[in-house]
Amino acid sequence: MSALRRFAGYFVISLIAIQVHGQQHDASVIFKFSWKYGKPSDYIVTVHRTGQVDYVSDDHSLSPTQERNQPVESNVEQSIQANDAASQDRFTKQFQATQRVQEKVFALAEQLRFFDGQFDFTAHPIAQTGSKTLSYEEASRHTSTTYNYSENPSIQQLTEIFQGISLTIESGRKLEFDRRFDKLSLHQDLKAMDDLSKDGHLYEVQAIAPLLQRIAADRTVLHIAQQTAQHILARAGLAVAPNSVQ
């Protein structure tokens, strides 16, 4: 009988361990940003425990569709209008996070008690920089905190990571558009990205690596644009061509 009880005890413990592991495996950290002056005005970044990242953005800061679709005279205005229209569409992207970022995000979430608390700076009024919400979700836990600005170093680190991911993805969207419709602007786009990369503000560049690799190999664009794309890839430790060895 005692052996049966021991077996039953082990079985229960195993079930609990499996359940806990499953909950941790399904856990996710979510960053939601909203500000009418933001570019984009709204986006959500979800980092799953598995390392998968889901990115969704909407830009509600642009002029209404009926205003954007008024007849225009010049090709430049038509290009700007088309760019606005493309930007306002809901955009989604999925990619795999680097192990460093995935581990950092969850470690910071744990340090912050999974966002179960108040972290917004309220000592005195400060400039609005957008509503930011950090959430932690798993089967048995749903916690979140909303802030404009926080003095907490861990909150600041997470904000930098998530905003850096958005910056990378949205920069990639701009590159994709200009590669199709305005190749002469690619160097300016890439120069701005290169500066951000040097300052450590671009996160998860691998998410747009295929596009950068195509530009680096595209002889129809300015040579300096090709070189800048190569520099951004190299700085991120990525291959400058799909099959090249680092």
PDB file of C-alpha atoms in Angstrom:
ATOM      1  CA  MET A   1       0.000   0.000   0.000  1.00  0.00           C
ATOM      2  CA  SER A   2       2.843   2.371   0.876  1.00  0.00           C
ATOM      3  CA  ALA A   3       4.424   1.703  -2.527  1.00  0.00           C
ATOM      4  CA  LEU A   4       1.129   2.611  -4.209  1.00  0.00           C
ATOM      5  CA  ARG A   5       0.944   5.832  -2.207  1.00  0.00           C
ATOM      6  CA  ARG A   6       4.510   6.702  -3.151  1.00  0.00           C
ATOM      7  CA  PHE A   7       3.718   6.070  -6.808  1.00  0.00           C
ATOM      8  CA  ALA A   8       0.611   8.253  -6.562  1.00  0.00           C
ATOM      9  CA  GLY A   9       2.681  10.991  -4.918  1.00  0.00           C
ATOM     10  CA  TYR A  10       5.323  10.863  -7.646  1.00  0.00           C
ATOM     11  CA  PHE A  11       2.578  10.927 -10.282  1.00  0.00           C
ATOM     12  CA  VAL A  12       1.000  14.061  -8.788  1.00  0.00           C
ATOM     13  CA  ILE A  13       4.381  15.789  -8.495  1.00  0.00           C
ATOM     14  CA  SER A  14       5.143  14.928 -12.122  1.00  0.00           C
ATOM     15  CA  LEU A  15       1.812  16.348 -13.266  1.00  0.00           C
ATOM     16  CA  ILE A  16       2.470  19.574 -11.357  1.00  0.00           C
ATOM     17  CA  ALA A  17       5.962  19.852 -12.845  1.00  0.00           C
ATOM     18  CA  ILE A  18       4.585  19.311 -16.357  1.00  0.00           C
ATOM     19  CA  GLN A  19       1.879  21.917 -15.770  1.00  0.00           C
ATOM     20  CA  VAL A  20       4.357  24.488 -14.449  1.00  0.00           C
ATOM     21  CA  HIS A  21       6.709  23.834 -17.360  1.00  0.00           C
ATOM     22  CA  GLY A  22       3.829  24.243 -19.801  1.00  0.00           C
ATOM     23  CA  GLN A  23       2.782  27.524 -18.216  1.00  0.00           C
ATOM     24  CA  GLN A  24       6.327  28.879 -18.381  1.00  0.00           C
ATOM     25  CA  HIS A  25       6.665  27.675 -21.970  1.00  0.00           C
ATOM     26  CA  ASP A  26       3.509  29.589 -22.964  1.00  0.00           C
ATOM     27  CA  ALA A  27       4.474  32.753 -21.076  1.00  0.00           C
ATOM     28  CA  SER A  28       4.830  36.045 -22.911  1.00  0.00           C
ATOM     29  CA  VAL A  29       5.930  39.616 -22.228  1.00  0.00           C
ATOM     30  CA  ILE A  30       3.936  42.244 -24.106  1.00  0.00           C
ATOM     31  CA  PHE A  31       4.719  45.909 -24.766  1.00  0.00           C
ATOM     32  CA  LYS A  32       1.935  48.171 -26.001  1.00  0.00           C
ATOM     33  CA  PHE A  33       2.624  51.720 -27.173  1.00  0.00           C
ATOM     34  CA  SER A  34       0.089  54.406 -28.080  1.00  0.00           C
ATOM     35  CA  TRP A  35       0.666  58.076 -28.890  1.00  0.00           C
ATOM     36  CA  LYS A  36      -0.941  60.148 -31.608  1.00  0.00           C
ATOM     37  CA  TYR A  37       2.406  61.777 -32.408  1.00  0.00           C
ATOM     38  CA  GLY A  38       4.282  58.485 -32.600  1.00  0.00           C
ATOM     39  CA  LYS A  39       5.511  56.912 -35.825  1.00  0.00           C
ATOM     40  CA  PRO A  40       3.703  54.569 -35.796  1.00  0.00           C
ATOM     41  CA  SER A  41       1.094  55.854 -33.375  1.00  0.00           C
ATOM     42  CA  ASP A  42       0.204  52.375 -32.068  1.00  0.00           C
ATOM     43  CA  TYR A  43       2.120  49.124 -31.901  1.00  0.00           C
ATOM     44  CA  ILE A  44       2.355  45.945 -29.853  1.00  0.00           C
ATOM     45  CA  VAL A  45       5.420  43.739 -29.439  1.00  0.00           C
ATOM     46  CA  THR A  46       4.949  40.285 -27.915  1.00  0.00           C
ATOM     47  CA  VAL A  47       7.966  38.197 -26.919  1.00  0.00           C
ATOM     48  CA  HIS A  48       7.079  34.582 -26.174  1.00  0.00           C
ATOM     49  CA  ARG A  49       9.085  32.312 -23.907  1.00  0.00           C
ATOM     50  CA  THR A  50       9.829  30.216 -27.003  1.00  0.00           C
ATOM     51  CA  GLY A  51      11.603  33.219 -28.518  1.00  0.00           C
ATOM     52  CA  GLN A  52       8.942  33.950 -31.102  1.00  0.00           C
ATOM     53  CA  VAL A  53       8.198  37.661 -31.507  1.00  0.00           C
ATOM     54  CA  ASP A  54       4.902  39.027 -32.841  1.00  0.00           C
ATOM     55  CA  TYR A  55       4.846  42.646 -34.007  1.00  0.00           C
ATOM     56  CA  VAL A  56       1.674  44.543 -34.922  1.00  0.00           C
ATOM     57  CA  SER A  57       1.483  48.244 -35.778  1.00  0.00           C
ATOM     58  CA  ASP A  58      -1.226  50.710 -36.801  1.00  0.00           C
ATOM     59  CA  ASP A  59      -0.594  54.329 -37.681  1.00  0.00           C
ATOM     60  CA  HIS A  60      -3.619  56.447 -36.761  1.00  0.00           C
ATOM     61  CA  SER A  61      -1.619  59.672 -36.775  1.00  0.00           C
ATOM     62  CA  LEU A  62      -1.942  60.124 -40.531  1.00  0.00           C
ATOM     63  CA  SER A  63      -4.585  62.214 -42.253  1.00  0.00           C
ATOM     64  CA  PRO A  64      -7.951  60.563 -43.029  1.00  0.00           C
ATOM     65  CA  THR A  65      -8.158  58.434 -46.165  1.00  0.00           C
ATOM     66  CA  GLN A  66     -10.432  60.863 -47.969  1.00  0.00           C
ATOM     67  CA  GLU A  67      -7.875  63.663 -47.411  1.00  0.00           C
ATOM     68  CA  ARG A  68      -4.930  61.536 -48.496  1.00  0.00           C
ATOM     69  CA  ASN A  69      -6.704  60.501 -51.690  1.00  0.00           C
ATOM     70  CA  GLN A  70      -7.333  63.993 -53.044  1.00  0.00           C
ATOM     71  CA  PRO A  71      -6.000  64.414 -56.619  1.00  0.00           C
ATOM     72  CA  VAL A  72      -2.379  65.567 -56.752  1.00  0.00           C
ATOM     73  CA  GLU A  73      -0.305  67.025 -59.545  1.00  0.00           C
ATOM     74  CA  SER A  74       3.295  65.903 -59.110  1.00  0.00           C
ATOM     75  CA  ASN A  75       4.906  62.473 -59.014  1.00  0.00           C
ATOM     76  CA  VAL A  76       6.548  63.410 -55.712  1.00  0.00           C
ATOM     77  CA  GLU A  77       3.167  64.122 -54.128  1.00  0.00           C
ATOM     78  CA  GLN A  78       1.809  60.864 -55.530  1.00  0.00           C
ATOM     79  CA  SER A  79       4.751  58.993 -54.004  1.00  0.00           C
ATOM     80  CA  ILE A  80       4.207  60.657 -50.615  1.00  0.00           C
ATOM     81  CA  GLN A  81       0.511  59.834 -50.783  1.00  0.00           C
ATOM     82  CA  ALA A  82       1.224  56.203 -51.633  1.00  0.00           C
ATOM     83  CA  ASN A  83       3.732  56.016 -48.773  1.00  0.00           C
ATOM     84  CA  ASP A  84       1.133  57.383 -46.354  1.00  0.00           C
ATOM     85  CA  ALA A  85      -1.461  54.898 -47.559  1.00  0.00           C
ATOM     86  CA  ALA A  86       0.947  51.977 -47.173  1.00  0.00           C
ATOM     87  CA  SER A  87       1.997  53.115 -43.710  1.00  0.00           C
ATOM     88  CA  GLN A  88      -1.560  53.393 -42.423  1.00  0.00           C
ATOM     89  CA  ASP A  89      -2.389  49.765 -43.167  1.00  0.00           C
ATOM     90  CA  ARG A  90      -2.141  47.401 -40.213  1.00  0.00           C
ATOM     91  CA  PHE A  91       1.245  45.742 -40.371  1.00  0.00           C
ATOM     92  CA  THR A  92       2.236  42.425 -38.816  1.00  0.00           C
ATOM     93  CA  LYS A  93       5.571  40.646 -38.645  1.00  0.00           C
ATOM     94  CA  GLN A  94       6.756  37.517 -36.901  1.00  0.00           C
ATOM     95  CA  PHE A  95      10.365  36.535 -36.257  1.00  0.00           C
ATOM     96  CA  GLN A  96      12.611  34.697 -33.826  1.00  0.00           C
ATOM     97  CA  ALA A  97      14.306  36.740 -31.122  1.00  0.00           C
ATOM     98  CA  THR A  98      17.980  36.375 -30.354  1.00  0.00           C
ATOM     99  CA  GLN A  99      18.615  34.332 -27.228  1.00  0.00           C
ATOM    100  CA  ARG A 100      20.203  37.375 -25.577  1.00  0.00           C
ATOM    101  CA  VAL A 101      17.111  39.550 -25.996  1.00  0.00           C
ATOM    102  CA  GLN A 102      14.651  36.774 -25.122  1.00  0.00           C
ATOM    103  CA  GLU A 103      16.483  35.958 -21.889  1.00  0.00           C
ATOM    104  CA  LYS A 104      16.947  39.647 -21.022  1.00  0.00           C
ATOM    105  CA  VAL A 105      13.248  40.439 -21.457  1.00  0.00           C
ATOM    106  CA  PHE A 106      12.094  37.627 -19.171  1.00  0.00           C
ATOM    107  CA  ALA A 107      14.828  38.256 -16.595  1.00  0.00           C
ATOM    108  CA  LEU A 108      13.808  41.928 -16.342  1.00  0.00           C
ATOM    109  CA  ALA A 109      10.134  40.962 -16.101  1.00  0.00           C
ATOM    110  CA  GLU A 110      10.960  38.690 -13.168  1.00  0.00           C
ATOM    111  CA  GLN A 111      12.984  41.446 -11.464  1.00  0.00           C
ATOM    112  CA  LEU A 112       9.914  43.690 -11.764  1.00  0.00           C
ATOM    113  CA  ARG A 113       7.628  41.092 -10.149  1.00  0.00           C
ATOM    114  CA  PHE A 114       6.076  40.585 -13.576  1.00  0.00           C
ATOM    115  CA  PHE A 115       4.845  44.206 -13.633  1.00  0.00           C
ATOM    116  CA  ASP A 116       2.654  43.821 -10.570  1.00  0.00           C
ATOM    117  CA  GLY A 117       3.051  47.387  -9.327  1.00  0.00           C
ATOM    118  CA  GLN A 118       3.068  51.099 -10.111  1.00  0.00           C
ATOM    119  CA  PHE A 119       6.142  52.361 -11.956  1.00  0.00           C
ATOM    120  CA  ASP A 120       4.944  55.608 -13.537  1.00  0.00           C
ATOM    121  CA  PHE A 121       6.791  58.789 -12.545  1.00  0.00           C
ATOM    122  CA  THR A 122       4.340  61.015 -10.651  1.00  0.00           C
ATOM    123  CA  ALA A 123       6.571  63.363  -8.617  1.00  0.00           C
ATOM    124  CA  HIS A 124       5.688  66.246 -10.925  1.00  0.00           C
ATOM    125  CA  PRO A 125       4.184  66.739 -14.410  1.00  0.00           C
ATOM    126  CA  ILE A 126       6.479  65.846 -17.314  1.00  0.00           C
ATOM    127  CA  ALA A 127       6.166  65.857 -21.091  1.00  0.00           C
ATOM    128  CA  GLN A 128       3.998  63.173 -22.633  1.00  0.00           C
ATOM    129  CA  THR A 129       5.957  60.602 -24.631  1.00  0.00           C
ATOM    130  CA  GLY A 130       3.188  58.078 -25.197  1.00  0.00           C
ATOM    131  CA  SER A 131       1.262  55.563 -23.135  1.00  0.00           C
ATOM    132  CA  LYS A 132       3.299  52.412 -22.567  1.00  0.00           C
ATOM    133  CA  THR A 133       1.952  49.194 -21.067  1.00  0.00           C
ATOM    134  CA  LEU A 134       4.085  46.207 -20.086  1.00  0.00           C
ATOM    135  CA  SER A 135       2.191  42.963 -19.497  1.00  0.00           C
ATOM    136  CA  TYR A 136       3.115  39.462 -18.432  1.00  0.00           C
ATOM    137  CA  GLU A 137       0.838  36.608 -19.412  1.00  0.00           C
ATOM    138  CA  GLU A 138       0.848  32.916 -18.699  1.00  0.00           C
ATOM    139  CA  ALA A 139      -1.837  30.390 -17.779  1.00  0.00           C
ATOM    140  CA  SER A 140      -2.057  31.404 -14.121  1.00  0.00           C
ATOM    141  CA  ARG A 141      -0.821  35.006 -14.205  1.00  0.00           C
ATOM    142  CA  HIS A 142      -1.952  38.172 -15.987  1.00  0.00           C
ATOM    143  CA  THR A 143      -0.283  41.321 -14.684  1.00  0.00           C
ATOM    144  CA  SER A 144       0.495  44.694 -16.243  1.00  0.00           C
ATOM    145  CA  THR A 145       1.627  48.237 -15.572  1.00  0.00           C
ATOM    146  CA  THR A 146       1.080  51.418 -17.592  1.00  0.00           C
ATOM    147  CA  TYR A 147       3.381  54.437 -17.623  1.00  0.00           C
ATOM    148  CA  ASN A 148       4.473  57.489 -19.559  1.00  0.00           C
ATOM    149  CA  TYR A 149       7.958  57.628 -18.043  1.00  0.00           C
ATOM    150  CA  SER A 150       9.585  55.600 -15.287  1.00  0.00           C
ATOM    151  CA  GLU A 151      12.744  56.125 -13.246  1.00  0.00           C
ATOM    152  CA  ASN A 152      13.020  52.378 -12.681  1.00  0.00           C
ATOM    153  CA  PRO A 153      16.161  51.144 -14.531  1.00  0.00           C
ATOM    154  CA  SER A 154      14.586  47.791 -15.449  1.00  0.00           C
ATOM    155  CA  ILE A 155      11.514  49.493 -16.908  1.00  0.00           C
ATOM    156  CA  GLN A 156      13.817  51.792 -18.858  1.00  0.00           C
ATOM    157  CA  GLN A 157      15.780  48.826 -20.236  1.00  0.00           C
ATOM    158  CA  LEU A 158      12.632  47.033 -21.368  1.00  0.00           C
ATOM    159  CA  THR A 159      11.287  50.216 -22.949  1.00  0.00           C
ATOM    160  CA  GLU A 160      14.541  50.664 -24.862  1.00  0.00           C
ATOM    161  CA  ILE A 161      14.466  47.066 -26.103  1.00  0.00           C
ATOM    162  CA  PHE A 162      10.862  47.155 -27.293  1.00  0.00           C
ATOM    163  CA  GLN A 163      11.125  50.595 -28.863  1.00  0.00           C
ATOM    164  CA  GLY A 164      14.345  49.464 -30.532  1.00  0.00           C
ATOM    165  CA  ILE A 165      12.529  46.462 -32.014  1.00  0.00           C
ATOM    166  CA  SER A 166       9.800  48.716 -33.394  1.00  0.00           C
ATOM    167  CA  LEU A 167      12.408  51.097 -34.779  1.00  0.00           C
ATOM    168  CA  THR A 168      14.110  48.236 -36.615  1.00  0.00           C
ATOM    169  CA  ILE A 169      10.887  46.846 -38.073  1.00  0.00           C
ATOM    170  CA  GLU A 170       9.526  50.229 -39.158  1.00  0.00           C
ATOM    171  CA  SER A 171      12.890  51.167 -40.682  1.00  0.00           C
ATOM    172  CA  GLY A 172      12.681  47.941 -42.652  1.00  0.00           C
ATOM    173  CA  ARG A 173       9.225  48.894 -43.914  1.00  0.00           C
ATOM    174  CA  LYS A 174      10.572  52.238 -45.122  1.00  0.00           C
ATOM    175  CA  LEU A 175      13.452  50.483 -46.886  1.00  0.00           C
ATOM    176  CA  GLU A 176      11.065  48.073 -48.580  1.00  0.00           C
ATOM    177  CA  PHE A 177       8.916  50.920 -49.847  1.00  0.00           C
ATOM    178  CA  ASP A 178      11.808  53.040 -51.099  1.00  0.00           C
ATOM    179  CA  ARG A 179      13.479  50.061 -52.767  1.00  0.00           C
ATOM    180  CA  ARG A 180      10.342  49.696 -54.886  1.00  0.00           C
ATOM    181  CA  PHE A 181       9.425  53.326 -55.505  1.00  0.00           C
ATOM    182  CA  ASP A 182      12.311  55.660 -54.614  1.00  0.00           C
ATOM    183  CA  LYS A 183      15.704  53.963 -54.770  1.00  0.00           C
ATOM    184  CA  LEU A 184      17.576  57.243 -54.538  1.00  0.00           C
ATOM    185  CA  SER A 185      16.253  57.635 -50.977  1.00  0.00           C
ATOM    186  CA  LEU A 186      17.722  54.321 -49.850  1.00  0.00           C
ATOM    187  CA  HIS A 187      21.084  55.791 -48.918  1.00  0.00           C
ATOM    188  CA  GLN A 188      19.440  58.393 -46.696  1.00  0.00           C
ATOM    189  CA  ASP A 189      17.313  55.684 -45.048  1.00  0.00           C
ATOM    190  CA  LEU A 190      20.304  53.426 -44.498  1.00  0.00           C
ATOM    191  CA  LYS A 191      22.519  56.245 -43.242  1.00  0.00           C
ATOM    192  CA  ALA A 192      19.927  57.029 -40.560  1.00  0.00           C
ATOM    193  CA  MET A 193      19.748  53.338 -39.637  1.00  0.00           C
ATOM    194  CA  ASP A 194      23.531  53.079 -39.544  1.00  0.00           C
ATOM    195  CA  ASP A 195      23.713  55.973 -37.078  1.00  0.00           C
ATOM    196  CA  LEU A 196      21.049  54.332 -34.894  1.00  0.00           C
ATOM    197  CA  SER A 197      22.946  51.058 -35.086  1.00  0.00           C
ATOM    198  CA  LYS A 198      26.201  52.708 -33.992  1.00  0.00           C
ATOM    199  CA  ASP A 199      24.388  54.189 -30.986  1.00  0.00           C
ATOM    200  CA  GLY A 200      22.890  50.817 -30.050  1.00  0.00           C
ATOM    201  CA  HIS A 201      19.283  51.820 -30.736  1.00  0.00           C
ATOM    202  CA  LEU A 202      18.454  49.121 -33.303  1.00  0.00           C
ATOM    203  CA  TYR A 203      17.379  45.817 -31.770  1.00  0.00           C
ATOM    204  CA  GLU A 204      16.896  42.455 -33.482  1.00  0.00           C
ATOM    205  CA  VAL A 205      18.295  43.440 -36.867  1.00  0.00           C
ATOM    206  CA  GLN A 206      18.015  39.794 -37.954  1.00  0.00           C
ATOM    207  CA  ALA A 207      14.288  40.463 -38.401  1.00  0.00           C
ATOM    208  CA  ILE A 208      15.077  42.558 -41.491  1.00  0.00           C
ATOM    209  CA  ALA A 209      18.343  40.856 -42.490  1.00  0.00           C
ATOM    210  CA  PRO A 210      16.964  39.331 -45.732  1.00  0.00           C
ATOM    211  CA  LEU A 211      15.976  42.803 -46.960  1.00  0.00           C
ATOM    212  CA  LEU A 212      19.343  44.303 -46.024  1.00  0.00           C
ATOM    213  CA  GLN A 213      21.096  41.415 -47.777  1.00  0.00           C
ATOM    214  CA  ARG A 214      19.074  42.010 -50.943  1.00  0.00           C
ATOM    215  CA  ILE A 215      19.977  45.698 -50.910  1.00  0.00           C
ATOM    216  CA  ALA A 216      23.643  44.877 -50.270  1.00  0.00           C
ATOM    217  CA  ALA A 217      23.638  42.703 -53.392  1.00  0.00           C
ATOM    218  CA  ASP A 218      21.458  44.979 -55.558  1.00  0.00           C
ATOM    219  CA  ARG A 219      23.580  46.662 -58.245  1.00  0.00           C
ATOM    220  CA  THR A 220      20.664  48.875 -59.278  1.00  0.00           C
ATOM    221  CA  VAL A 221      21.003  50.943 -56.090  1.00  0.00           C
ATOM    222  CA  LEU A 222      23.772  53.374 -55.188  1.00  0.00           C
ATOM    223  CA  HIS A 223      27.013  51.623 -54.258  1.00  0.00           C
ATOM    224  CA  ILE A 224      27.219  53.622 -51.033  1.00  0.00           C
ATOM    225  CA  ALA A 225      23.764  52.318 -50.093  1.00  0.00           C
ATOM    226  CA  GLN A 226      24.979  48.758 -50.668  1.00  0.00           C
ATOM    227  CA  GLN A 227      27.987  49.398 -48.431  1.00  0.00           C
ATOM    228  CA  THR A 228      25.884  50.914 -45.667  1.00  0.00           C
ATOM    229  CA  ALA A 229      23.547  47.909 -45.679  1.00  0.00           C
ATOM    230  CA  GLN A 230      26.626  45.692 -45.341  1.00  0.00           C
ATOM    231  CA  HIS A 231      27.889  47.754 -42.390  1.00  0.00           C
ATOM    232  CA  ILE A 232      24.565  47.419 -40.547  1.00  0.00           C
ATOM    233  CA  LEU A 233      24.535  43.657 -41.066  1.00  0.00           C
ATOM    234  CA  ALA A 234      28.158  43.249 -40.013  1.00  0.00           C
ATOM    235  CA  ARG A 235      27.667  45.330 -36.873  1.00  0.00           C
ATOM    236  CA  ALA A 236      24.793  43.031 -35.883  1.00  0.00           C
ATOM    237  CA  GLY A 237      26.990  39.982 -36.452  1.00  0.00           C
ATOM    238  CA  LEU A 238      24.943  38.894 -39.468  1.00  0.00           C
ATOM    239  CA  ALA A 239      26.010  37.612 -42.866  1.00  0.00           C
ATOM    240  CA  VAL A 240      26.147  40.274 -45.576  1.00  0.00           C
ATOM    241  CA  ALA A 241      24.846  37.646 -48.005  1.00  0.00           C
ATOM    242  CA  PRO A 242      22.523  34.694 -47.258  1.00  0.00           C
ATOM    243  CA  ASN A 243      25.199  32.025 -47.794  1.00  0.00           C
ATOM    244  CA  SER A 244      28.293  33.879 -46.601  1.00  0.00           C
ATOM    245  CA  VAL A 245      30.200  32.617 -43.569  1.00  0.00           C
ATOM    246  CA  GLN A 246      31.021  34.933 -40.665  1.00  0.00           C
TER     247      GLN A 246
END
